[in-house]
Amino acid sequence: MPRTRIYENTAAPWWRTAVVYQVYIRSFADGNGDGIGDIAGLRARLPYLRELGVDAVWINPWYPSPMADGGYDVADYRSIDPSFGTLSEAEEMIAEAHGLGVRVVLDIVPNHTSNQHNWFLEALEAPPGSPERDRYVFRDGRGPDGSSPPNDWRSRFGGRAWTRVTEPDGTPGQWYLHLFAAEQPDLNWASREVRAEFESILRFWFDRGVDGFRVDVAHGLIKHPDLPDVGLPEDALFDQERHRANHPHWDQDDVHEIYRSWRKIADTYAGDRLFVAEAHVAEDRLPLYVRQDELHTAFNFSFLKAAWDHEELRAVIDQSVTSLAEVGAPPTWVLSNHDVPRHVTRYGRKITHTREHDVDGGPADLELGLRRARAAALLMLALPGGAYMYQGDELGLNEVEDLPEEALRDPTWERSAHTVRGRDGCRVPLPWSGSDSPFGFGPRGSKPWLPQPAEWEALTAQTQSGTPGSTLELYRSALRLRQEQPGFVSETLRWLDAPRGVLAFERSPVLRCVANLSDKPFALPRNWGVLLTSDRLTGGQLPPDTTAWLWGGGAARRA
Ligand code: NOJ
Ligand code: CA
């Protein structure tokens, strides 16, 4: 049974206010010592997550996969990769999590399969125009001998988005589309069979008790039927993301029909199942994905990408709250995930907004970054709606920027001809305990799949647990207060007057959050009690890069 919030807003489903903890399973905890995180490791750490106080876990893809893209190349959607465990272990994990009051959200990857998925292997064996090829996006090439790709689309990981196949008779053949790695062929969502298959996959896992799905590349499933050129220069590796209006393969209107049918399926299950969209779309288009009959929530990448800057953050907060309220969806907030540099490092730079992993932002001041990360955590957790945290946020982990080249596994590294290192630096296995690697990630003597920095000795969960002022204890206190304080239930916020650089808002007449992003200390109001601060106050003053939660005030005394 899920834990009951002390002041539960019983009318609202859990996902409207949930704190969801992202488990990048490969790097969370390794139960059998092969260096790869797994279900056994996750099960052993469920009590830790319960104690942390999260409402749910979102587990990155754990399905059988050749791991060309960290499991986002799925070979079989109804099973578990042997390196992570078995289907029965997964079922036991779901039951155990539920027993502890923690819900379980899986990652569904509908835009593409692995090139080792049976469907793709069948498509390669079948002739052009066959029903097997129609599950994917196969086209003849351009030019007299078909040797040029069908259009100019680029892969998100670099290089072109098309790969030419060799036909079964040995001749050079058609091309297939892959918006990501060549090992991730895009499915054809105009195919009824593809739609039916994914509806069946959703039911398969809903039947096993999962509480929801994070929808990978939710904005990419439908392509313009004519597959027109995007018209961007060859070297525009990531630029296509920035040119989204009327884009031929991002955010096509017909994608919403898919989510309406998914929502109907979720609604047939008891217990408020959830969909959360990974949709990289323009801010004014995001609410379309979370209309009442579509997905429930969406990640707030505008918040994640925003600089540590009061004006930018306030604008994003206002825009998110207002535009989502129009369609009746709660906002969500997120600071880090497995695709972006960890925010401790990001906030330690001069340029604090999220950059792709390829941008050299200069050296990071990790002490400053951690201070801001802690302040950002309290700011985020005080906002109405739901919040996503990435494993290791609660330990204040930094991005590992000096991984040796031979350790890099992100397909971006190869596809960019070794110019973009990719996302491995935020995927380094967690430090749990002890004074050297594997830091309790796996049994003593085991070798984690990515090397851990020696400095993480100071950041292990064991070191921080019970240590006043540690980042882990800050998160524990914050999550506990979120559950206990009635002020956190409201779905609105009210901005308060504050000097430049200070963000101050009220969640209820008795609950306030004050974040100081200026370079001067800010005097907190006297008649308010301090519930929690991200760093120490100095003589009643809130220092720069610090957030406070306040309780009481005049209203409480009047009551
Ligand atoms: C988004 C995922 O978060 C990312 O890790 C993955 O590479 C792409 N989708 C492709 O599935
Ligand atoms: Ca393992």
Coordinates of C-alpha atoms and ligand atoms in Angstrom, one line a residue:
M1 CA 0.0 0.0 0.0
P2 CA 1.3 3.4 -0.8
R3 CA 2.1 5.5 2.2
T4 CA -0.6 7.9 3.1
R5 CA 0.5 11.5 3.3
I6 CA -0.4 13.0 6.6
Y7 CA -2.3 15.8 4.9
E8 CA -3.2 14.1 1.8
N9 CA -5.2 15.9 -0.8
T10 CA -7.4 12.9 -1.3
A11 CA -9.1 14.2 -4.4
A12 CA -5.8 14.4 -6.3
P13 CA -4.1 11.4 -7.8
W14 CA -0.6 10.7 -6.5
W15 CA 1.2 11.8 -9.6
R16 CA 0.1 15.4 -9.3
T17 CA 2.5 16.0 -6.4
A18 CA 4.9 13.0 -6.6
V19 CA 8.6 13.1 -6.1
V20 CA 9.9 10.6 -8.6
Y21 CA 13.4 9.2 -8.3
Q22 CA 15.1 8.2 -11.5
V23 CA 17.0 4.9 -11.3
Y24 CA 19.6 4.6 -14.1
I25 CA 19.7 0.9 -13.3
R26 CA 23.1 0.2 -14.8
S27 CA 24.7 2.6 -12.4
F28 CA 22.5 2.3 -9.3
A29 CA 23.6 -0.8 -7.4
D30 CA 25.3 -4.0 -8.6
G31 CA 24.0 -7.1 -6.8
N32 CA 26.2 -9.8 -8.3
G33 CA 29.5 -8.0 -8.8
D34 CA 29.8 -8.0 -12.6
G35 CA 30.2 -4.2 -12.5
I36 CA 26.7 -3.5 -13.8
G37 CA 23.8 -2.3 -11.7
D38 CA 20.9 -4.7 -11.6
I39 CA 17.5 -5.6 -10.1
A40 CA 19.1 -7.4 -7.2
G41 CA 21.0 -4.2 -6.3
L42 CA 17.9 -2.1 -6.7
R43 CA 15.9 -4.4 -4.4
A44 CA 18.5 -4.2 -1.7
R45 CA 18.4 -0.4 -1.8
L46 CA 14.6 0.0 -1.8
P47 CA 14.6 0.7 2.0
Y48 CA 17.1 3.5 1.2
L49 CA 14.6 5.0 -1.2
R50 CA 11.8 4.7 1.2
E51 CA 13.8 6.4 3.9
L52 CA 14.8 9.1 1.4
G53 CA 11.0 9.7 1.1
V54 CA 10.4 9.5 -2.6
D55 CA 6.9 8.5 -3.9
A56 CA 8.0 6.5 -7.0
V57 CA 11.0 5.3 -8.9
W58 CA 11.3 5.6 -12.7
I59 CA 13.6 2.9 -14.0
N60 CA 15.5 3.5 -17.2
P61 CA 15.0 0.7 -19.8
W62 CA 15.8 -2.7 -18.3
Y63 CA 14.7 -4.8 -21.3
P64 CA 16.9 -7.2 -23.3
S65 CA 19.1 -5.0 -25.4
P66 CA 22.5 -5.0 -27.1
M67 CA 23.1 -1.7 -25.2
A68 CA 24.1 0.3 -28.2
D69 CA 22.4 3.3 -26.4
G70 CA 22.3 2.3 -22.8
G71 CA 19.2 0.1 -23.2
Y72 CA 17.2 2.6 -25.4
D73 CA 17.7 0.0 -28.1
V74 CA 15.2 -2.5 -27.0
A75 CA 15.2 -6.1 -28.5
D76 CA 12.2 -7.4 -26.5
Y77 CA 9.8 -5.2 -24.7
R78 CA 8.3 -8.0 -22.5
S79 CA 11.4 -9.3 -20.8
I80 CA 14.4 -8.2 -18.8
D81 CA 18.0 -8.0 -19.9
P82 CA 20.0 -10.9 -18.3
S83 CA 22.6 -8.4 -17.1
F84 CA 19.8 -6.8 -15.0
G85 CA 18.0 -9.9 -13.9
T86 CA 14.9 -11.9 -14.7
L87 CA 11.2 -11.1 -15.2
S88 CA 10.4 -12.8 -12.0
E89 CA 12.9 -10.7 -10.1
A90 CA 11.3 -7.6 -11.8
E91 CA 7.9 -8.7 -10.5
E92 CA 9.2 -9.3 -7.1
M93 CA 10.9 -5.9 -7.1
I94 CA 7.6 -4.2 -8.1
A95 CA 5.8 -6.0 -5.2
E96 CA 8.5 -5.1 -2.7
A97 CA 8.5 -1.4 -3.8
H98 CA 4.7 -1.3 -3.4
G99 CA 5.1 -2.9 0.0
L100 CA 7.3 0.0 1.0
G101 CA 4.9 2.6 -0.5
V102 CA 7.1 3.3 -3.5
R103 CA 5.5 3.3 -6.9
V104 CA 7.2 2.0 -10.0
V105 CA 7.4 3.8 -13.4
L106 CA 9.0 2.1 -16.4
D107 CA 10.5 3.6 -19.5
I108 CA 8.7 2.7 -22.8
V109 CA 10.7 3.3 -26.0
P110 CA 8.2 3.5 -28.8
N111 CA 10.1 5.6 -31.4
H112 CA 12.6 2.9 -32.3
T113 CA 13.5 -0.7 -31.5
S114 CA 17.0 -2.3 -31.4
N115 CA 18.3 -3.5 -34.8
Q116 CA 18.4 -6.9 -33.0
H117 CA 14.6 -6.9 -32.4
N118 CA 12.9 -9.7 -34.2
W119 CA 10.8 -7.3 -36.3
F120 CA 13.9 -5.6 -37.6
L121 CA 15.7 -8.9 -38.4
E122 CA 12.5 -10.0 -40.3
A123 CA 12.5 -6.7 -42.1
L124 CA 16.0 -7.3 -43.3
E125 CA 15.1 -10.7 -44.6
A126 CA 12.0 -9.5 -46.4
P127 CA 11.8 -7.7 -49.7
P128 CA 11.1 -3.9 -50.2
G129 CA 7.4 -3.2 -50.0
S130 CA 6.7 -6.2 -47.7
P131 CA 4.6 -5.9 -44.5
E132 CA 7.8 -6.7 -42.5
R133 CA 9.5 -3.6 -43.9
D134 CA 6.4 -1.5 -43.3
R135 CA 6.9 -1.7 -39.5
Y136 CA 9.9 0.5 -40.0
V137 CA 10.7 3.4 -42.3
F138 CA 12.4 1.8 -45.3
R139 CA 12.8 3.9 -48.5
D140 CA 14.7 3.7 -51.8
G141 CA 17.8 6.0 -51.9
R142 CA 18.0 9.0 -54.2
G143 CA 20.2 9.2 -57.3
P144 CA 20.3 6.9 -60.3
D145 CA 21.6 4.0 -58.2
G146 CA 19.9 4.9 -55.0
S147 CA 23.2 5.5 -53.3
S148 CA 22.1 8.8 -51.7
P149 CA 20.0 8.8 -48.6
P150 CA 16.3 9.5 -49.1
N151 CA 16.5 12.9 -47.4
D152 CA 18.8 15.1 -45.4
W153 CA 17.7 14.1 -41.9
R154 CA 20.5 13.9 -39.3
S155 CA 20.8 11.5 -36.3
R156 CA 20.6 13.1 -32.9
F157 CA 23.9 11.4 -32.2
G158 CA 25.7 12.7 -35.2
G159 CA 25.9 11.6 -38.8
R160 CA 23.0 11.0 -41.1
A161 CA 19.7 9.4 -40.0
W162 CA 19.7 6.8 -42.7
T163 CA 21.6 3.6 -43.2
R164 CA 21.6 1.5 -46.4
V165 CA 21.0 -2.2 -46.1
T166 CA 22.3 -5.1 -48.2
E167 CA 19.3 -7.0 -49.6
P168 CA 19.1 -10.7 -49.0
D169 CA 20.5 -11.4 -52.5
G170 CA 23.6 -9.4 -51.7
T171 CA 22.9 -6.2 -53.7
P172 CA 23.0 -2.7 -52.1
G173 CA 19.4 -2.0 -51.1
Q174 CA 17.0 0.3 -49.4
W175 CA 17.7 2.7 -46.6
Y176 CA 16.1 2.7 -43.2
L177 CA 15.6 5.7 -40.9
H178 CA 17.1 6.1 -37.5
L179 CA 16.8 9.4 -35.7
F180 CA 19.3 8.1 -33.1
A181 CA 22.0 5.4 -33.6
A182 CA 22.0 3.1 -36.6
E183 CA 21.3 0.3 -34.1
Q184 CA 17.9 2.1 -33.3
P185 CA 15.7 1.8 -36.4
D186 CA 12.6 4.1 -36.2
L187 CA 9.3 2.4 -36.2
N188 CA 6.5 3.3 -38.6
W189 CA 3.7 4.6 -36.5
A190 CA 1.4 4.8 -39.5
S191 CA 1.3 1.0 -39.2
R192 CA -1.7 -0.5 -37.3
E193 CA 0.4 -3.4 -36.3
V194 CA 3.0 -1.1 -34.6
R195 CA 0.2 0.6 -32.7
A196 CA -1.4 -2.6 -31.6
E197 CA 1.9 -4.0 -30.5
F198 CA 2.6 -1.1 -28.1
E199 CA -0.9 -1.2 -26.7
S200 CA -0.3 -4.8 -25.9
I201 CA 3.1 -4.0 -24.3
L202 CA 1.6 -1.3 -22.1
R203 CA -1.0 -3.9 -20.9
F204 CA 1.7 -6.5 -20.3
W205 CA 3.4 -4.2 -17.7
F206 CA 0.2 -2.6 -16.3
D207 CA -0.9 -6.2 -15.7
R208 CA 2.3 -6.7 -13.7
G209 CA 1.4 -3.8 -11.5
V210 CA 3.6 -1.0 -12.8
D211 CA 2.3 2.5 -12.0
G212 CA 3.2 4.2 -15.1
F213 CA 5.5 4.9 -18.0
R214 CA 8.0 7.5 -19.0
V215 CA 7.5 7.9 -22.8
D216 CA 10.8 8.1 -24.6
V217 CA 11.0 10.6 -27.5
A218 CA 7.3 11.2 -27.2
H219 CA 7.5 14.0 -29.8
G220 CA 9.1 11.9 -32.5
L221 CA 6.8 9.0 -33.3
I222 CA 5.0 10.5 -36.3
K223 CA 7.0 11.7 -39.3
H224 CA 5.7 13.9 -42.1
P225 CA 4.4 11.3 -44.6
D226 CA 6.4 12.8 -47.5
L227 CA 9.7 12.7 -45.5
P228 CA 10.7 16.2 -46.8
D229 CA 14.2 17.5 -46.3
V230 CA 14.8 19.5 -43.1
G231 CA 17.1 21.8 -45.0
L232 CA 19.9 22.2 -42.4
P233 CA 23.6 22.2 -43.1
E234 CA 25.5 18.9 -43.0
D235 CA 27.4 19.8 -39.9
A236 CA 24.4 20.9 -37.8
L237 CA 24.7 18.1 -35.4
F238 CA 22.4 19.3 -32.7
D239 CA 21.0 22.3 -34.5
Q240 CA 17.9 20.5 -35.7
E241 CA 16.7 20.5 -32.1
R242 CA 16.6 24.3 -32.2
H243 CA 14.5 24.5 -35.4
R244 CA 11.4 22.9 -34.3
A245 CA 8.5 24.8 -35.9
N246 CA 6.9 22.7 -38.6
H247 CA 9.7 20.2 -38.3
P248 CA 9.1 17.1 -40.4
H249 CA 9.9 14.6 -37.7
W250 CA 9.5 16.4 -34.4
D251 CA 6.1 17.3 -32.8
Q252 CA 3.8 16.4 -35.6
D253 CA 0.2 16.9 -34.8
D254 CA -0.9 13.3 -35.5
V255 CA 1.2 12.0 -32.6
H256 CA -1.6 13.0 -30.2
E257 CA -3.9 10.4 -31.5
I258 CA -1.5 7.8 -30.2
Y259 CA -1.6 9.2 -26.7
R260 CA -5.3 9.4 -26.6
S261 CA -5.5 5.7 -27.2
W262 CA -2.8 5.0 -24.6
R263 CA -4.7 7.1 -22.1
K264 CA -7.8 5.0 -22.6
I265 CA -5.8 1.9 -21.8
A266 CA -4.3 3.4 -18.6
D267 CA -7.8 4.5 -17.5
T268 CA -9.0 0.9 -17.6
Y269 CA -6.6 0.1 -14.8
A270 CA -7.2 0.8 -11.1
G271 CA -5.0 3.0 -9.1
D272 CA -4.1 6.1 -11.1
R273 CA -1.5 4.9 -13.6
L274 CA 0.8 7.6 -15.0
F275 CA 2.4 8.6 -18.3
V276 CA 5.1 11.2 -18.3
A277 CA 6.3 12.5 -21.7
E278 CA 9.8 13.1 -22.7
A279 CA 8.8 15.7 -25.3
H280 CA 11.4 18.2 -26.4
V281 CA 9.0 20.7 -28.0
A282 CA 8.4 24.5 -27.9
E283 CA 7.0 25.7 -24.6
D284 CA 3.6 26.6 -26.1
R285 CA 3.3 23.1 -27.6
L286 CA 4.0 21.1 -24.4
P287 CA 0.5 21.5 -22.9
L288 CA -0.9 19.7 -25.9
Y289 CA 0.7 16.5 -24.8
V290 CA -0.9 16.6 -21.4
R291 CA -4.5 17.4 -22.3
Q292 CA -7.1 15.6 -20.2
D293 CA -7.4 12.7 -22.6
E294 CA -3.7 12.3 -23.3
L295 CA -0.5 11.9 -21.2
H296 CA -0.7 12.9 -17.6
T297 CA 2.5 14.9 -17.2
A298 CA 5.6 15.9 -19.1
F299 CA 9.2 16.7 -18.1
N300 CA 9.9 20.3 -17.7
F301 CA 13.1 20.7 -19.8
S302 CA 12.8 24.5 -19.7
F303 CA 13.4 24.4 -16.0
L304 CA 16.3 22.0 -16.4
K305 CA 17.9 24.1 -19.0
A306 CA 17.4 27.4 -17.3
A307 CA 20.4 29.3 -16.0
W308 CA 20.8 29.9 -12.2
D309 CA 19.2 33.3 -12.7
H310 CA 16.2 34.7 -10.9
E311 CA 14.6 36.3 -14.0
E312 CA 15.0 33.2 -16.1
L313 CA 13.8 30.8 -13.4
R314 CA 10.8 33.0 -12.5
A315 CA 9.8 33.3 -16.2
V316 CA 10.0 29.5 -16.6
I317 CA 8.1 28.8 -13.4
D318 CA 5.3 31.2 -14.4
Q319 CA 5.1 30.0 -17.9
S320 CA 5.0 26.3 -16.8
V321 CA 2.4 26.8 -14.1
T322 CA 0.1 28.9 -16.2
S323 CA 0.3 27.0 -19.5
L324 CA -0.2 23.6 -17.9
A325 CA -3.0 24.8 -15.7
E326 CA -4.9 25.7 -18.8
V327 CA -5.2 22.1 -19.7
G328 CA -5.5 20.9 -16.1
A329 CA -2.1 19.3 -15.8
P330 CA 0.2 19.8 -12.9
P331 CA 3.7 21.2 -13.6
T332 CA 6.8 19.1 -13.0
W333 CA 10.3 20.1 -12.2
V334 CA 13.7 18.5 -12.9
L335 CA 17.3 19.5 -12.5
S336 CA 19.3 16.6 -13.9
N337 CA 18.9 13.3 -15.7
H338 CA 20.9 10.7 -17.5
D339 CA 21.2 12.9 -20.7
V340 CA 22.6 16.2 -19.3
P341 CA 25.6 17.2 -17.3
R342 CA 24.9 17.0 -13.5
H343 CA 23.7 20.3 -12.2
V344 CA 26.3 20.6 -9.5
T345 CA 28.9 21.0 -12.3
R346 CA 26.6 23.1 -14.5
Y347 CA 25.9 25.6 -11.7
G348 CA 29.6 25.8 -10.8
R349 CA 30.3 27.4 -14.2
K350 CA 30.0 30.9 -15.4
I351 CA 27.4 29.8 -17.9
T352 CA 24.9 27.9 -15.8
H353 CA 22.2 26.9 -18.3
T354 CA 22.4 23.4 -19.6
R355 CA 24.7 22.9 -22.4
E356 CA 25.0 19.8 -24.5
H357 CA 27.8 17.6 -23.3
D358 CA 30.0 18.8 -26.2
V359 CA 30.3 22.4 -25.0
D360 CA 33.3 23.3 -23.0
G361 CA 32.0 25.8 -20.4
G362 CA 35.4 26.3 -18.7
P363 CA 36.4 25.0 -15.3
A364 CA 33.7 24.4 -12.7
D365 CA 33.8 25.6 -9.1
L366 CA 32.2 22.5 -7.5
E367 CA 31.9 24.1 -4.1
L368 CA 29.8 26.9 -5.6
G369 CA 28.0 24.4 -7.8
L370 CA 27.0 22.3 -4.8
R371 CA 25.8 25.3 -2.9
R372 CA 23.6 26.3 -5.8
A373 CA 22.4 22.8 -6.4
R374 CA 21.2 22.5 -2.8
A375 CA 19.4 25.9 -3.1
A376 CA 17.9 24.7 -6.4
A377 CA 16.7 21.5 -4.8
L378 CA 14.7 23.4 -2.1
L379 CA 13.4 25.8 -4.7
M380 CA 12.2 23.0 -6.9
L381 CA 10.7 21.0 -4.1
A382 CA 8.7 24.0 -2.9
L383 CA 7.1 24.5 -6.2
P384 CA 3.6 23.1 -6.9
G385 CA 3.3 19.9 -8.9
G386 CA 5.6 17.0 -9.2
A387 CA 9.4 16.7 -9.1
Y388 CA 11.9 14.4 -10.7
M389 CA 15.2 13.7 -9.1
Y390 CA 18.1 11.8 -10.7
Q391 CA 20.0 9.2 -8.7
G392 CA 22.9 10.9 -7.0
D393 CA 21.2 14.3 -6.8
E394 CA 20.7 13.6 -3.2
L395 CA 24.4 13.0 -2.7
G396 CA 25.4 16.2 -4.5
L397 CA 27.3 14.3 -7.2
N398 CA 29.1 16.2 -9.8
E399 CA 29.6 15.4 -13.5
V400 CA 32.6 13.2 -14.1
E401 CA 34.4 15.1 -16.8
D402 CA 37.7 13.2 -17.0
L403 CA 36.6 9.7 -17.9
P404 CA 39.3 8.1 -20.0
E405 CA 38.4 7.9 -23.7
E406 CA 38.5 4.1 -23.7
A407 CA 35.8 4.0 -21.0
L408 CA 33.3 6.0 -23.0
R409 CA 30.2 4.1 -24.0
D410 CA 27.8 6.7 -25.3
P411 CA 27.2 6.2 -29.0
T412 CA 27.7 9.9 -29.5
W413 CA 31.4 9.5 -29.0
E414 CA 31.8 7.2 -32.0
R415 CA 29.2 8.9 -34.2
S416 CA 30.7 12.3 -33.7
A417 CA 34.1 10.9 -34.8
H418 CA 35.4 11.4 -31.2
T419 CA 34.5 15.1 -31.0
V420 CA 31.6 14.8 -28.6
R421 CA 32.3 12.8 -25.5
G422 CA 28.7 12.2 -24.7
R423 CA 26.7 11.5 -21.6
D424 CA 28.7 8.9 -19.7
G425 CA 29.9 11.6 -17.1
C426 CA 26.5 11.7 -15.5
R427 CA 26.1 7.9 -15.6
V428 CA 29.0 6.9 -13.3
P429 CA 28.0 4.3 -10.7
L430 CA 26.8 5.6 -7.4
P431 CA 29.1 5.7 -4.4
W432 CA 27.3 4.0 -1.5
S433 CA 29.9 3.4 1.2
G434 CA 33.6 2.7 1.9
S435 CA 36.8 4.5 1.1
D436 CA 37.5 3.4 -2.4
S437 CA 35.9 2.1 -5.6
P438 CA 33.5 0.4 -6.0
F439 CA 32.3 2.4 -3.0
G440 CA 29.7 -0.3 -2.2
F441 CA 28.2 0.0 -5.7
G442 CA 29.1 -3.7 -6.0
P443 CA 30.9 -6.2 -3.8
R444 CA 34.5 -5.4 -2.7
G445 CA 36.9 -6.1 -5.6
S446 CA 34.3 -5.7 -8.3
K447 CA 34.9 -3.2 -11.1
P448 CA 32.1 -0.8 -12.0
W449 CA 31.4 -0.4 -15.7
L450 CA 32.6 3.2 -15.5
P451 CA 35.4 4.3 -13.2
Q452 CA 34.4 6.3 -10.1
P453 CA 36.4 9.3 -9.0
A454 CA 38.4 8.8 -5.8
E455 CA 36.9 12.1 -4.4
W456 CA 33.5 10.5 -4.2
E457 CA 34.7 8.9 -0.9
A458 CA 33.5 12.1 0.7
L459 CA 30.1 11.8 -0.9
T460 CA 29.0 8.2 -0.2
A461 CA 25.5 7.7 1.1
Q462 CA 27.1 6.1 4.2
T463 CA 29.2 9.1 5.0
Q464 CA 26.3 11.5 4.5
S465 CA 23.7 9.5 6.3
G466 CA 23.1 11.0 9.7
T467 CA 25.5 13.8 9.1
P468 CA 23.9 17.1 9.9
G469 CA 24.1 19.5 7.0
S470 CA 24.9 16.8 4.4
T471 CA 23.1 16.9 1.1
L472 CA 21.5 13.5 1.7
E473 CA 20.0 14.8 5.0
L474 CA 18.9 18.0 3.3
Y475 CA 16.9 15.9 0.8
R476 CA 15.5 13.6 3.5
S477 CA 14.3 16.6 5.5
A478 CA 12.9 18.3 2.5
L479 CA 10.9 15.3 1.3
R480 CA 9.6 14.6 4.8
L481 CA 8.4 18.2 5.2
R482 CA 6.8 18.0 1.8
Q483 CA 4.7 15.1 3.1
E484 CA 4.0 16.6 6.5
Q485 CA 3.3 20.2 5.8
P486 CA -0.2 21.0 4.6
G487 CA 1.1 24.0 2.8
F488 CA 2.6 21.8 0.1
V489 CA -0.7 20.5 -1.1
S490 CA -1.9 23.6 -2.9
E491 CA -1.5 23.6 -6.7
T492 CA -0.7 27.3 -6.9
L493 CA 1.9 29.8 -5.7
R494 CA 1.8 33.5 -5.0
W495 CA 4.9 35.6 -5.7
L496 CA 5.9 38.0 -2.9
D497 CA 7.7 41.3 -3.3
A498 CA 11.5 40.8 -2.9
P499 CA 14.7 42.6 -3.8
R500 CA 16.3 41.9 -7.2
G501 CA 17.8 38.4 -7.3
V502 CA 15.5 37.0 -4.6
L503 CA 12.7 34.7 -5.5
A504 CA 10.1 34.6 -2.8
F505 CA 6.7 32.9 -3.0
E506 CA 3.9 31.6 -0.8
R507 CA 2.3 28.2 -1.2
S508 CA -0.3 28.8 1.5
P509 CA -0.7 31.6 4.0
V510 CA 1.7 29.7 6.3
L511 CA 4.3 28.3 4.0
R512 CA 6.9 30.4 2.1
C513 CA 10.0 29.7 0.1
V514 CA 12.7 32.3 -0.3
A515 CA 15.6 31.6 -2.7
N516 CA 18.5 34.1 -2.8
L517 CA 20.1 34.2 -6.2
S518 CA 21.6 37.6 -5.6
D519 CA 25.2 38.3 -4.4
K520 CA 24.0 39.9 -1.2
P521 CA 22.6 38.4 2.0
F522 CA 18.9 38.8 2.4
A523 CA 17.2 39.4 5.8
L524 CA 14.5 36.9 6.4
P525 CA 11.2 38.2 7.9
R526 CA 11.4 38.0 11.7
N527 CA 8.0 36.7 12.5
W528 CA 8.5 33.5 10.4
G529 CA 9.9 30.2 11.7
V530 CA 12.6 28.6 9.6
L531 CA 11.6 25.1 8.5
L532 CA 14.7 24.3 6.5
T533 CA 17.5 26.0 4.7
S534 CA 19.9 24.7 2.0
D535 CA 22.9 26.1 3.9
R536 CA 23.5 27.9 7.2
L537 CA 22.0 31.3 7.9
T538 CA 24.3 34.0 9.0
G539 CA 22.7 35.9 11.8
G540 CA 19.2 35.6 10.5
Q541 CA 20.3 36.4 7.0
L542 CA 19.9 34.2 4.0
P543 CA 23.3 34.1 2.3
P544 CA 23.7 34.2 -1.5
D545 CA 22.9 31.0 -3.3
T546 CA 20.8 29.7 -0.4
T547 CA 17.1 28.8 -0.1
A548 CA 14.9 28.8 3.0
W549 CA 11.5 27.3 3.7
L550 CA 9.6 29.4 6.2
W551 CA 6.6 28.6 8.3
G552 CA 4.1 30.5 10.3
G553 CA 4.1 34.3 9.9
G554 CA 1.4 36.6 10.8
A555 CA -1.3 34.5 9.3
A556 CA -0.5 31.5 11.5
R557 CA -0.5 33.6 14.6
R558 CA -3.8 35.1 13.7
A559 CA -5.4 31.7 13.1
Ligands
NOJ1 C1 16.0 9.9 -24.8 C2 16.7 9.2 -23.7 O1 16.6 9.8 -22.5 C3 18.2 9.1 -24.2 O2 19.0 8.5 -23.2 C4 18.2 8.2 -25.5 O3 19.5 8.2 -26.0 C5 17.2 8.7 -26.5 N1 16.0 9.1 -26.0 C6 16.9 7.7 -27.6 O4 16.1 6.7 -27.1
CA2 CA 25.3 -6.8 -11.8

